[in-house]
Amino acid sequence: MATDMQKLLGTSEEDDDEEMDMEVKEEDDGDQRNRGTHAASGSSNDEFMFQQSMQDQVGTPGGGGSRRSRPLEEKERTKLRERHRRAITARILGGLRRHGNYNLRVRADINDVIAALAREAGWVVLPDGTTFPSKSQGTKPPGGSSVVAAGSSASHMASQQTSPPALRVISSGHRSPVELSSSRMKGVFTPAPSPYDLPPTQSPELVSSVNKAEGLVRCSVDVINSKQVLEIPPNLTEQDFSGTPYVPVYVMLPLGVINMKCELADRDGLLKHLRILKSIHVDGVKADCWWGIVEGHSPQEYNWNGYRQLFQMVRDLNLKIQVLMSFHECGGNVGDDVCIPLPHWVAEIGRTNPDIYFTDREGRRNPECLSWGIDKERVLRGRTALEVYFDYMRSFRIELAEFLEDGVISMVEIGLGPCGELRYPSCPIKHGWRYPGVGEFQCYDKYLLKNLRKAAESRGHQFWARGPDNTGSYNSQPQGTGFFCDGGDYDGLYGRFFLKWYSQVLIDHADQILSLAKLVFDSSCIAAKLPDVHWWYRTASHAAELTAGFYNPSNRDGYAAIASTLKKHGATLSFVSGEVQVLNRPEDFSGALGEPEAVAWQVLNATWDSNTPIARENSLPCHDRVGYNKMLESIKFPNDPDRRHLSSFAYSRLIPALMEGHNIIEFERFVKKLHGEAVMNHHQQV
């Protein structure tokens, strides 16, 4: 029996003896304190005082003394009774763990059992034992389970009483998937070791550790922070995606994973994160290859050391990687947590010739990326911008050829503008733009103005060689401008000419760079990123799309030509979707007449019509099931008779919050659904 107790309770007989000695001593001390308390209170209960006095006399030789001394035999009997009580408790707890799906701590006692049963019945049990009916008892979800929280956490109890009725799931302990699913609805918190405690591993050791993948699989379920609580809406309906086409899942690495010296910023920390991602069957990761780091100091002097180390680590873990040729700066945009400028030698050129940058109507320069007006101008130390991009990609192809040839690099995304996206930098935060302003046209550097003059002359209208002067400012709304308002100049003869020229410059830029990329990477998959510019989509002009370079008013399809250009070079369209933002800030979309889903479907139809492969990535991090379900609706197309599907999905981004216990569990469910696997819904886990 003692052996069974040790297995179930995790304690030794010596520990029990020591604890029971303490309990006997505390009982003696309690008797003394009780006597002092009753004497001081001057109670009128004579019978009670008489019994107390008799007990003191019996317990003390000679009938007196201030404290009784319990015989050794009585202490031993107390220990035996305590052991018998603990053995019964151990069997009860063991049965509840095995058959009742209760997540009880190792040293749980009968109080924990009663508390767990009370909470399952819908009662609230405070840490001090105070118990009362929950306000949400009347709205319990089907299945009988109600709100459950960690037994010893006062903060969880407070949130339990103030939050609306929802299923709260505790994640803890090292359990199998079946145990995890079945025990989510009940339980008391138990600490669990963190996967972060893994010792640092050098590259030669990675292969052997990854071969033990089954041991790592539970890292995602092993709760990095067991105290996290999942909030699941009570009436959440989830679609079954089992049997749908397999969509590979990639996780975007932190922007600063490679530092300015082209070294891994945190090798050990990255390795631990990659192991966790591997354990939940993520297909790979996605990383920026920064122009400002690799060719940062001198023209045509490239340093790929950090990226070689990164790719080797990914290969050792049997993962894939998508890379982005980032010809833009990092810093100043939403989500940018590091600063990586353009190469130093480019900045030196920009100080003497600022027209190499995009420029707005007021003459403000934007050094986020180079103007497309210099694509064929030899202003970069004797090279054109296209030649600079080509040399950079060719160096990547030569120096890291082994990773392309063995398939570790599954896709090369070509940066075509700010944030690596195919668009004008029409909404720069550094110039004061705030959502949902329409932005401004970025065509006022001397090179693009020269291009505009040539286009106007070819049409025989020299006076059209100018940008529109009634477009307002960065934060204007369409109806407040003469150009974008309903019936405005955007739909006049000059407006149509200008917008067609402005968007054609964007398409020509993509066409020229993608042709060079295809030449460099040959049979490798290449891609171009397209943003989701959804605000003011429900107006006639689609003003924000126009300033970004997409000639897509309500009477014209501005994405068909882009899809055809990508199809021409066999490139995949990587679309950055923003549907989840609607869940977080719905008032912004109603006020800005935004329609992310409509933009997404228009882009999808354009790519499908041209038979262009399409991939997607989310614009903002998401960690809750409601957000993941929203993304699944835009990634999976289970009702499509042609069974069309995405070529891949990139999750943005690998941040510490994703690695937290409840977040990584939800992300694992999301990955399984993208892979077309069957996933048990929350109402089936009761």
Coordinates of C-alpha atoms in Angstrom, one line a residue, residues 300 302 304 325 327 383 387-401 404 516-517 519-521:
Q300 CA 28.9 44.2 -54.6
Y302 CA 28.1 40.5 -49.9
W304 CA 25.7 35.8 -46.3
M325 CA 14.7 39.4 -51.0
F327 CA 15.2 45.6 -50.9
R383 CA 24.6 50.6 -62.0
E387 CA 21.2 45.7 -62.1
V388 CA 21.7 46.1 -58.3
Y389 CA 18.8 43.8 -57.6
F390 CA 20.0 41.3 -60.1
D391 CA 23.6 41.2 -58.7
Y392 CA 22.2 40.7 -55.2
M393 CA 19.9 37.8 -56.2
R394 CA 22.7 36.2 -58.3
S395 CA 25.1 36.4 -55.3
F396 CA 22.4 34.7 -53.2
R397 CA 22.0 32.0 -55.8
I398 CA 25.8 31.3 -56.0
E399 CA 26.6 31.5 -52.3
L400 CA 23.6 29.5 -51.0
A401 CA 23.1 27.2 -54.0
L404 CA 18.2 25.7 -53.3
L516 CA 15.5 38.9 -63.7
A517 CA 14.5 36.7 -60.7
L519 CA 16.6 34.1 -64.9
V520 CA 18.6 33.8 -61.6
F521 CA 16.5 31.2 -59.8

